[in-house]
């Protein structure tokens, strides 16, 4: 088709574009196939309307149509001029939902699209996308497709290179949230996810400048990684407690168990005067896991509740002592 005469290409391009504009459902597969193929040809007057048209089909019910539309966007993104026209759609819900699509090919296509765009845009243009992706990509580290795993991990590293200087503080804040997720998922039954999370954690430690954590990650001792993470950034221990809460409801028992153990370590690192509100939140959520279907999770929950009870009792005794001193 790309070797066809230019006039024939142009007429066919306009014809299939009209079919897609009018959303003639019975002709969509045929039209989208030819349309995305022709996007690779020169001199067809491609513009913002083509971007909008393809974008409108990303949420179509037909998986083939979604895949073709995404492929068309990847083709357009290869043109730096068109890439800049497309930067506003990078944070749209429909393109982000492609990262969660049931189809492996569509997830791969979405990753390729973001990778292409990050490579072509100026840093100040790519920075908002990098901030968005750094929290979305870890969900793909456990993907059933090894290709999706590898590409999402590669893109995770590229997001840190793409962030603008003015956004580095915000990127560091988001990576701190991601670091907890990565650490807690290093003990899953999936070897590939464990390795991917370990690599991503190392990338994150390098970006944050945490040399001690980098050394421990290379030793592959998960219990030591958690302890080092908490000691590395003592002023943020309470934040890490809250960042880890969603992992208590993870479908994998190993993640739930590690999250509870991490919280117990965090409580010990909070010092002599942890906030009462934080202790109450932890007590309430971990108490629910007393009835977890997994015995190891129930056991770890019991041990952590004992730690919390001891800390709360010490806190009450300390307050009683100070009140007694005050009234004297």
C-alpha positions as a Markdown table, in Angstrom:
| # | Residue | x | y | z |
|---|---|---|---|---|
| 1 | Unk | 0.0 | 0.0 | 0.0 |
| 2 | Unk | 2.9 | 2.4 | 0.8 |
| 3 | Unk | 4.2 | 1.8 | -2.8 |
| 4 | Unk | 0.8 | 2.8 | -4.3 |
| 5 | Unk | 0.6 | 6.2 | -6.2 |
| 6 | Unk | 0.4 | 9.2 | -3.9 |
| 7 | Unk | -3.1 | 10.3 | -5.3 |
| 8 | Unk | -4.5 | 6.8 | -4.7 |
| 9 | Unk | -3.1 | 6.8 | -1.1 |
| 10 | Unk | -4.7 | 10.2 | -0.5 |
| 11 | Unk | -8.1 | 9.2 | -1.8 |
| 12 | Unk | -8.2 | 6.0 | 0.2 |
| 13 | Unk | -7.0 | 7.8 | 3.3 |
| 14 | Unk | -9.8 | 10.3 | 3.1 |
| 15 | Unk | -12.3 | 7.6 | 2.4 |
| 16 | Unk | -11.5 | 5.4 | 5.4 |
| 17 | Unk | -11.1 | 8.5 | 7.6 |
| 18 | Unk | -14.7 | 9.4 | 6.7 |
| 19 | Unk | -15.9 | 6.0 | 7.6 |
| 20 | Unk | -14.2 | 6.3 | 11.0 |
| 21 | Unk | -15.5 | 9.8 | 11.5 |
| 22 | Unk | -19.1 | 8.6 | 10.9 |
| 23 | Unk | -18.4 | 5.5 | 13.1 |
| 24 | Unk | -19.9 | 3.0 | 10.7 |
| 25 | Unk | -19.6 | 0.0 | 13.0 |
| 26 | Unk | -19.9 | -2.7 | 10.3 |
| 27 | Unk | -16.9 | -1.2 | 8.4 |
| 28 | Unk | -14.6 | -0.3 | 11.4 |
| 29 | Unk | -12.2 | -3.1 | 11.3 |
| 30 | Unk | -11.6 | -2.7 | 7.6 |
| 31 | Unk | -11.3 | 1.1 | 7.8 |
| 32 | Unk | -9.1 | 1.2 | 10.8 |
| 33 | Unk | -6.7 | -1.4 | 9.3 |
| 34 | Unk | -6.2 | 0.7 | 6.2 |
| 35 | Unk | -6.2 | 4.0 | 8.0 |
| 36 | Unk | -3.4 | 3.0 | 10.5 |
| 37 | Unk | -1.4 | 1.5 | 7.6 |
| 38 | Unk | -1.7 | 4.7 | 5.6 |
| 39 | Unk | -0.5 | 6.8 | 8.6 |
| 40 | Unk | 3.0 | 5.6 | 7.8 |
| 41 | Unk | 2.8 | 7.3 | 4.3 |
| 42 | Unk | 4.0 | 10.8 | 3.6 |
| 43 | Unk | 2.1 | 13.7 | 2.2 |
| 44 | Unk | -1.4 | 12.9 | 3.4 |
| 45 | Unk | -1.9 | 16.1 | 5.4 |
| 46 | Unk | -2.0 | 14.4 | 8.8 |
| 47 | Unk | -3.0 | 16.8 | 11.6 |
| 48 | Unk | -4.6 | 17.1 | 15.0 |
| 49 | Unk | -7.9 | 15.7 | 13.7 |
| 50 | Unk | -6.2 | 12.4 | 13.2 |
| 51 | Unk | -4.9 | 12.4 | 16.8 |
| 52 | Unk | -8.4 | 13.1 | 18.1 |
| 53 | Unk | -10.0 | 10.5 | 15.9 |
| 54 | Unk | -7.6 | 7.7 | 17.0 |
| 55 | Unk | -7.9 | 8.8 | 20.6 |
| 56 | Unk | -11.7 | 8.5 | 20.4 |
| 57 | Unk | -11.4 | 4.8 | 19.6 |
| 58 | Unk | -9.1 | 3.9 | 22.5 |
| 59 | Unk | -12.2 | 3.1 | 24.6 |
| 60 | Unk | -14.1 | 1.2 | 21.9 |
| 61 | Unk | -15.6 | -2.1 | 22.9 |
| 62 | Unk | -13.8 | -4.0 | 20.1 |
| 63 | Unk | -10.4 | -5.1 | 21.2 |
| 64 | Unk | -9.0 | -5.2 | 17.6 |
| 65 | Unk | -10.2 | -1.6 | 17.0 |
| 66 | Unk | -8.5 | -0.5 | 20.2 |
| 67 | Unk | -5.3 | -2.2 | 19.3 |
| 68 | Unk | -5.3 | -0.7 | 15.8 |
| 69 | Unk | -6.0 | 2.8 | 17.1 |
| 70 | Unk | -3.2 | 2.5 | 19.6 |
| 71 | Unk | -0.9 | 1.4 | 16.8 |
| 72 | Unk | -1.9 | 4.4 | 14.8 |
| 73 | Unk | -1.0 | 6.7 | 17.7 |
| 74 | Unk | 2.4 | 5.0 | 18.0 |
| 75 | Unk | 3.0 | 5.6 | 14.3 |
| 76 | Unk | 2.0 | 9.3 | 14.6 |
| 77 | Unk | 4.2 | 9.7 | 17.7 |
| 78 | Unk | 7.2 | 8.8 | 15.5 |
| 79 | Unk | 6.9 | 12.2 | 13.9 |
| 80 | Unk | 8.3 | 14.9 | 16.3 |
| 81 | Unk | 5.9 | 17.4 | 14.9 |
| 82 | Unk | 2.9 | 15.2 | 15.6 |
| 83 | Unk | 4.3 | 14.1 | 19.0 |
| 84 | Unk | 4.1 | 17.7 | 20.2 |
| 85 | Unk | 0.5 | 17.9 | 19.0 |
| 86 | Unk | -0.3 | 14.8 | 21.1 |
| 87 | Unk | 1.3 | 15.8 | 24.4 |
| 88 | Unk | -2.1 | 17.0 | 25.9 |
| 89 | Unk | -3.6 | 13.6 | 25.6 |
| 90 | Unk | -0.9 | 11.8 | 27.5 |
| 91 | Unk | -2.7 | 12.2 | 30.8 |
| 92 | Unk | -6.1 | 11.3 | 29.5 |
| 93 | Unk | -8.0 | 8.4 | 31.2 |
| 94 | Unk | -8.4 | 6.4 | 27.9 |
| 95 | Unk | -4.7 | 6.2 | 27.2 |
| 96 | Unk | -3.9 | 5.4 | 30.8 |
| 97 | Unk | -6.6 | 2.6 | 30.9 |
| 98 | Unk | -4.7 | 0.9 | 28.0 |
| 99 | Unk | -2.0 | 0.1 | 30.6 |
| 100 | Unk | -4.6 | -2.1 | 32.4 |
| 101 | Unk | -6.2 | -3.5 | 29.3 |
| 102 | Unk | -6.9 | -7.3 | 29.3 |
| 103 | Unk | -5.0 | -7.6 | 26.0 |
| 104 | Unk | -1.2 | -8.0 | 26.4 |
| 105 | Unk | -0.8 | -6.5 | 22.9 |
| 106 | Unk | -2.6 | -3.3 | 24.0 |
| 107 | Unk | -0.6 | -3.0 | 27.2 |
| 108 | Unk | 2.6 | -3.4 | 25.1 |
| 109 | Unk | 1.3 | -0.8 | 22.7 |
| 110 | Unk | 0.5 | 1.7 | 25.4 |
| 111 | Unk | 4.0 | 1.2 | 26.9 |
| 112 | Unk | 5.6 | 1.7 | 23.4 |
| 113 | Unk | 3.5 | 4.9 | 22.9 |
| 114 | Unk | 4.6 | 6.4 | 26.2 |
| 115 | Unk | 8.3 | 5.4 | 25.6 |
| 116 | Unk | 8.2 | 7.0 | 22.2 |
| 117 | Unk | 6.6 | 10.2 | 23.5 |
| 118 | Unk | 9.1 | 10.5 | 26.4 |
| 119 | Unk | 11.9 | 10.2 | 23.9 |
| 120 | Unk | 10.7 | 12.9 | 21.6 |
| 121 | Unk | 9.3 | 15.6 | 23.9 |
| 122 | Unk | 11.4 | 18.2 | 25.5 |
| 123 | Unk | 12.1 | 17.6 | 29.2 |
| 124 | Unk | 9.6 | 20.3 | 30.4 |
| 125 | Unk | 6.9 | 18.8 | 28.2 |
| 126 | Unk | 7.7 | 15.2 | 29.2 |
| 127 | Unk | 8.0 | 15.9 | 32.9 |
| 128 | Unk | 4.3 | 15.9 | 33.8 |
| 129 | Unk | 3.9 | 12.5 | 32.1 |
| 130 | Unk | 6.9 | 11.1 | 33.9 |
| 131 | Unk | 5.4 | 12.1 | 37.2 |
| 132 | Unk | 2.2 | 10.4 | 36.3 |
| 133 | Unk | 3.8 | 7.2 | 35.0 |
| 134 | Unk | 6.2 | 6.6 | 37.9 |
| 135 | Unk | 3.2 | 5.5 | 40.1 |
| 136 | Unk | 1.4 | 3.6 | 37.4 |
| 137 | Unk | 4.2 | 1.4 | 36.0 |
| 138 | Unk | 4.9 | -0.8 | 39.2 |
| 139 | Unk | 1.5 | -2.5 | 38.7 |
| 140 | Unk | 2.9 | -4.0 | 35.5 |
| 141 | Unk | 6.0 | -5.5 | 37.1 |
| 142 | Unk | 4.1 | -8.6 | 37.9 |
| 143 | Unk | 2.5 | -8.9 | 34.4 |
| 144 | Unk | 2.0 | -12.3 | 32.9 |
| 145 | Unk | 3.9 | -11.2 | 29.8 |
| 146 | Unk | 7.7 | -11.0 | 30.3 |
| 147 | Unk | 7.9 | -8.4 | 27.5 |
| 148 | Unk | 5.4 | -6.1 | 29.4 |
| 149 | Unk | 7.5 | -6.6 | 32.5 |
| 150 | Unk | 10.7 | -5.7 | 30.8 |
| 151 | Unk | 9.4 | -2.7 | 29.0 |
| 152 | Unk | 7.5 | -1.3 | 32.0 |
| 153 | Unk | 10.8 | -1.6 | 34.1 |
| 154 | Unk | 12.8 | 0.1 | 31.3 |
| 155 | Unk | 10.2 | 2.9 | 31.1 |
| 156 | Unk | 10.2 | 3.3 | 34.9 |
| 157 | Unk | 13.9 | 4.1 | 34.7 |
| 158 | Unk | 13.3 | 6.5 | 31.8 |
| 159 | Unk | 10.7 | 8.5 | 33.8 |
| 160 | Unk | 13.4 | 9.6 | 36.2 |
| 161 | Unk | 15.6 | 10.8 | 33.4 |
| 162 | Unk | 12.7 | 12.7 | 31.8 |
| 163 | Unk | 11.7 | 14.7 | 34.8 |
| 164 | Unk | 12.5 | 18.5 | 34.7 |
| 165 | Unk | 14.6 | 20.1 | 37.4 |
| 166 | Unk | 11.7 | 22.0 | 38.7 |
| 167 | Unk | 9.8 | 18.7 | 39.3 |
| 168 | Unk | 12.6 | 16.7 | 40.9 |
| 169 | Unk | 11.2 | 17.4 | 44.4 |
| 170 | Unk | 7.8 | 16.1 | 43.4 |
| 171 | Unk | 9.3 | 13.1 | 41.7 |
| 172 | Unk | 11.3 | 12.2 | 44.8 |
| 173 | Unk | 8.1 | 12.4 | 46.8 |
| 174 | Unk | 6.3 | 10.0 | 44.5 |
| 175 | Unk | 9.2 | 7.6 | 44.4 |
| 176 | Unk | 9.1 | 7.4 | 48.2 |
| 177 | Unk | 5.6 | 6.1 | 47.9 |
| 178 | Unk | 6.5 | 3.7 | 45.2 |
| 179 | Unk | 9.6 | 2.4 | 47.1 |
| 180 | Unk | 7.4 | 0.9 | 49.8 |
| 181 | Unk | 5.2 | -0.9 | 47.2 |
| 182 | Unk | 8.4 | -2.3 | 45.5 |
| 183 | Unk | 9.9 | -3.5 | 48.7 |
| 184 | Unk | 6.7 | -5.2 | 49.9 |
| 185 | Unk | 6.3 | -7.0 | 46.5 |
| 186 | Unk | 9.9 | -8.4 | 46.5 |
| 187 | Unk | 8.6 | -11.5 | 48.4 |
| 188 | Unk | 5.9 | -12.7 | 46.1 |
| 189 | Unk | 5.8 | -16.2 | 44.7 |
| 190 | Unk | 6.5 | -14.8 | 41.3 |
| 191 | Unk | 10.2 | -14.9 | 40.7 |
| 192 | Unk | 9.9 | -12.5 | 37.7 |
| 193 | Unk | 8.0 | -9.9 | 39.8 |
| 194 | Unk | 10.5 | -10.2 | 42.7 |
| 195 | Unk | 13.4 | -9.5 | 40.3 |
| 196 | Unk | 11.6 | -6.6 | 38.6 |
| 197 | Unk | 10.7 | -5.0 | 41.9 |
| 198 | Unk | 14.3 | -5.5 | 43.1 |
| 199 | Unk | 15.7 | -3.8 | 40.0 |
| 200 | Unk | 13.2 | -0.9 | 40.2 |
| 201 | Unk | 14.0 | -0.5 | 43.9 |
| 202 | Unk | 17.7 | -0.2 | 43.0 |
| 203 | Unk | 16.9 | 2.4 | 40.3 |
| 204 | Unk | 14.8 | 4.4 | 42.9 |
| 205 | Unk | 17.5 | 4.3 | 45.5 |
| 206 | Unk | 20.0 | 5.6 | 43.0 |
| 207 | Unk | 17.7 | 8.5 | 42.1 |
| 208 | Unk | 17.1 | 9.3 | 45.7 |
| 209 | Unk | 20.8 | 9.1 | 46.5 |
| 210 | Unk | 20.4 | 6.4 | 49.1 |
| 211 | Unk | 23.8 | 4.7 | 49.0 |
| 212 | Unk | 23.2 | 2.5 | 52.1 |
| 213 | Unk | 19.9 | 1.1 | 50.7 |
| 214 | Unk | 21.6 | 0.5 | 47.3 |
| 215 | Unk | 24.2 | -1.7 | 49.0 |
| 216 | Unk | 21.6 | -3.7 | 51.0 |
| 217 | Unk | 19.4 | -4.2 | 47.9 |
| 218 | Unk | 22.4 | -5.8 | 46.1 |
| 219 | Unk | 22.7 | -8.2 | 49.1 |
| 220 | Unk | 19.1 | -9.4 | 48.4 |
| 221 | Unk | 18.2 | -9.7 | 52.1 |
| 222 | Unk | 14.6 | -8.5 | 52.2 |
| 223 | Unk | 14.3 | -8.1 | 56.0 |
| 224 | Unk | 17.4 | -5.9 | 56.0 |
| 225 | Unk | 16.1 | -3.8 | 53.1 |
| 226 | Unk | 13.0 | -2.9 | 55.2 |
| 227 | Unk | 15.0 | -2.0 | 58.2 |
| 228 | Unk | 17.5 | 0.1 | 56.2 |
| 229 | Unk | 14.6 | 1.9 | 54.4 |
| 230 | Unk | 13.2 | 3.0 | 57.7 |
| 231 | Unk | 16.5 | 4.0 | 59.2 |
| 232 | Unk | 17.6 | 5.7 | 55.9 |
| 233 | Unk | 14.7 | 8.2 | 56.2 |
| 234 | Unk | 13.7 | 8.3 | 59.8 |
| 235 | Unk | 11.8 | 11.6 | 59.5 |
| 236 | Unk | 9.4 | 9.9 | 57.0 |
| 237 | Unk | 8.7 | 6.6 | 58.9 |
| 238 | Unk | 5.1 | 7.6 | 59.7 |
| 239 | Unk | 4.5 | 8.4 | 56.0 |
| 240 | Unk | 5.9 | 4.9 | 55.1 |
| 241 | Unk | 3.4 | 3.4 | 57.5 |
| 242 | Unk | 0.5 | 5.0 | 55.6 |
| 243 | Unk | 2.0 | 4.2 | 52.2 |
| 244 | Unk | 2.0 | 0.5 | 53.1 |
| 245 | Unk | -1.6 | 0.4 | 54.2 |
| 246 | Unk | -3.0 | -0.6 | 50.7 |
| 247 | Unk | -0.8 | -3.7 | 50.7 |
| 248 | Unk | -2.7 | -5.1 | 53.7 |
| 249 | Unk | -5.5 | -5.9 | 51.2 |
| 250 | Unk | -3.3 | -7.4 | 48.5 |
| 251 | Unk | -4.5 | -10.7 | 47.1 |
| 252 | Unk | -1.1 | -12.3 | 47.8 |
| 253 | Unk | -0.6 | -13.6 | 51.4 |
| 254 | Unk | 3.1 | -13.0 | 51.2 |
| 255 | Unk | 2.6 | -9.3 | 50.5 |
| 256 | Unk | 0.1 | -8.9 | 53.3 |
| 257 | Unk | 2.5 | -10.7 | 55.7 |
| 258 | Unk | 5.4 | -8.5 | 54.7 |
| 259 | Unk | 3.3 | -5.4 | 55.0 |
| 260 | Unk | 2.4 | -6.3 | 58.6 |
| 261 | Unk | 6.0 | -7.1 | 59.5 |
| 262 | Unk | 7.1 | -3.8 | 58.0 |
| 263 | Unk | 4.5 | -1.9 | 60.1 |
| 264 | Unk | 5.8 | -3.6 | 63.2 |
| 265 | Unk | 9.4 | -2.5 | 62.4 |
| 266 | Unk | 8.1 | 1.0 | 61.7 |
| 267 | Unk | 6.4 | 1.3 | 65.1 |
| 268 | Unk | 9.8 | 0.4 | 66.7 |
| 269 | Unk | 11.4 | 3.1 | 64.6 |
| 270 | Unk | 8.9 | 5.8 | 65.6 |
| 271 | Unk | 10.7 | 6.5 | 68.8 |
| 272 | Unk | 9.4 | 7.1 | 72.3 |
| 273 | Unk | 6.5 | 9.3 | 71.3 |
| 274 | Unk | 4.6 | 8.0 | 68.2 |
| 275 | Unk | 1.4 | 9.8 | 67.4 |
| 276 | Unk | -1.6 | 8.3 | 69.1 |
| 277 | Unk | -3.7 | 8.6 | 65.9 |
| 278 | Unk | -1.1 | 6.5 | 63.9 |
| 279 | Unk | -1.1 | 3.8 | 66.6 |
| 280 | Unk | -4.9 | 3.7 | 66.5 |
| 281 | Unk | -5.1 | 3.4 | 62.7 |
| 282 | Unk | -2.5 | 0.6 | 62.8 |
| 283 | Unk | -4.4 | -1.3 | 65.6 |
| 284 | Unk | -7.7 | -1.1 | 63.7 |
| 285 | Unk | -6.5 | -2.2 | 60.3 |
| 286 | Unk | -4.2 | -5.0 | 61.6 |
| 287 | Unk | -6.9 | -6.2 | 64.0 |
| 288 | Unk | -9.0 | -7.1 | 61.0 |
| 289 | Unk | -6.3 | -9.4 | 59.8 |
| 290 | Unk | -6.7 | -11.6 | 62.9 |
| 291 | Unk | -9.1 | -13.6 | 60.8 |
| 292 | Unk | -7.1 | -13.7 | 57.6 |
| 293 | Unk | -7.5 | -17.0 | 55.7 |
| 294 | Unk | -3.7 | -17.4 | 55.7 |
| 295 | Unk | -2.1 | -18.7 | 58.9 |
| 296 | Unk | 1.2 | -16.9 | 58.5 |
| 297 | Unk | -0.6 | -13.6 | 58.0 |
| 298 | Unk | -2.7 | -14.2 | 61.2 |
| 299 | Unk | 0.5 | -15.1 | 63.1 |
| 300 | Unk | 2.3 | -12.0 | 61.9 |
| 301 | Unk | -0.8 | -9.8 | 62.7 |
| 302 | Unk | -0.8 | -11.2 | 66.3 |
| 303 | Unk | 2.9 | -10.4 | 66.8 |
| 304 | Unk | 2.5 | -6.9 | 65.5 |
| 305 | Unk | -0.6 | -6.3 | 67.7 |
| 306 | Unk | 1.5 | -7.3 | 70.7 |
| 307 | Unk | 4.1 | -4.7 | 69.7 |
| 308 | Unk | 1.4 | -2.0 | 69.3 |
| 309 | Unk | -0.1 | -3.0 | 72.7 |
| 310 | Unk | 3.3 | -2.7 | 74.4 |
| 311 | Unk | 4.0 | 0.8 | 72.8 |
| 312 | Unk | 0.5 | 2.0 | 73.7 |
| 313 | Unk | 0.9 | 0.8 | 77.3 |
| 314 | Unk | 4.3 | 2.6 | 77.6 |
| 315 | Unk | 2.7 | 5.7 | 76.2 |
| 316 | Unk | -0.1 | 5.6 | 78.8 |
| 317 | Unk | 2.4 | 5.1 | 81.6 |
| 318 | Unk | 4.5 | 8.0 | 80.4 |
| 319 | Unk | 1.5 | 10.3 | 80.3 |
| 320 | Unk | 0.5 | 9.2 | 83.8 |
| 321 | Unk | 4.0 | 10.0 | 85.1 |
| 322 | Unk | 3.9 | 13.5 | 83.6 |
| 323 | Unk | 0.5 | 14.2 | 84.9 |
| 324 | Unk | 1.6 | 13.1 | 88.4 |
| 325 | Unk | 4.7 | 15.4 | 88.2 |
| 326 | Unk | 2.6 | 18.3 | 86.9 |
| 327 | Unk | 0.0 | 18.1 | 89.7 |
| 328 | Unk | 2.8 | 18.0 | 92.3 |
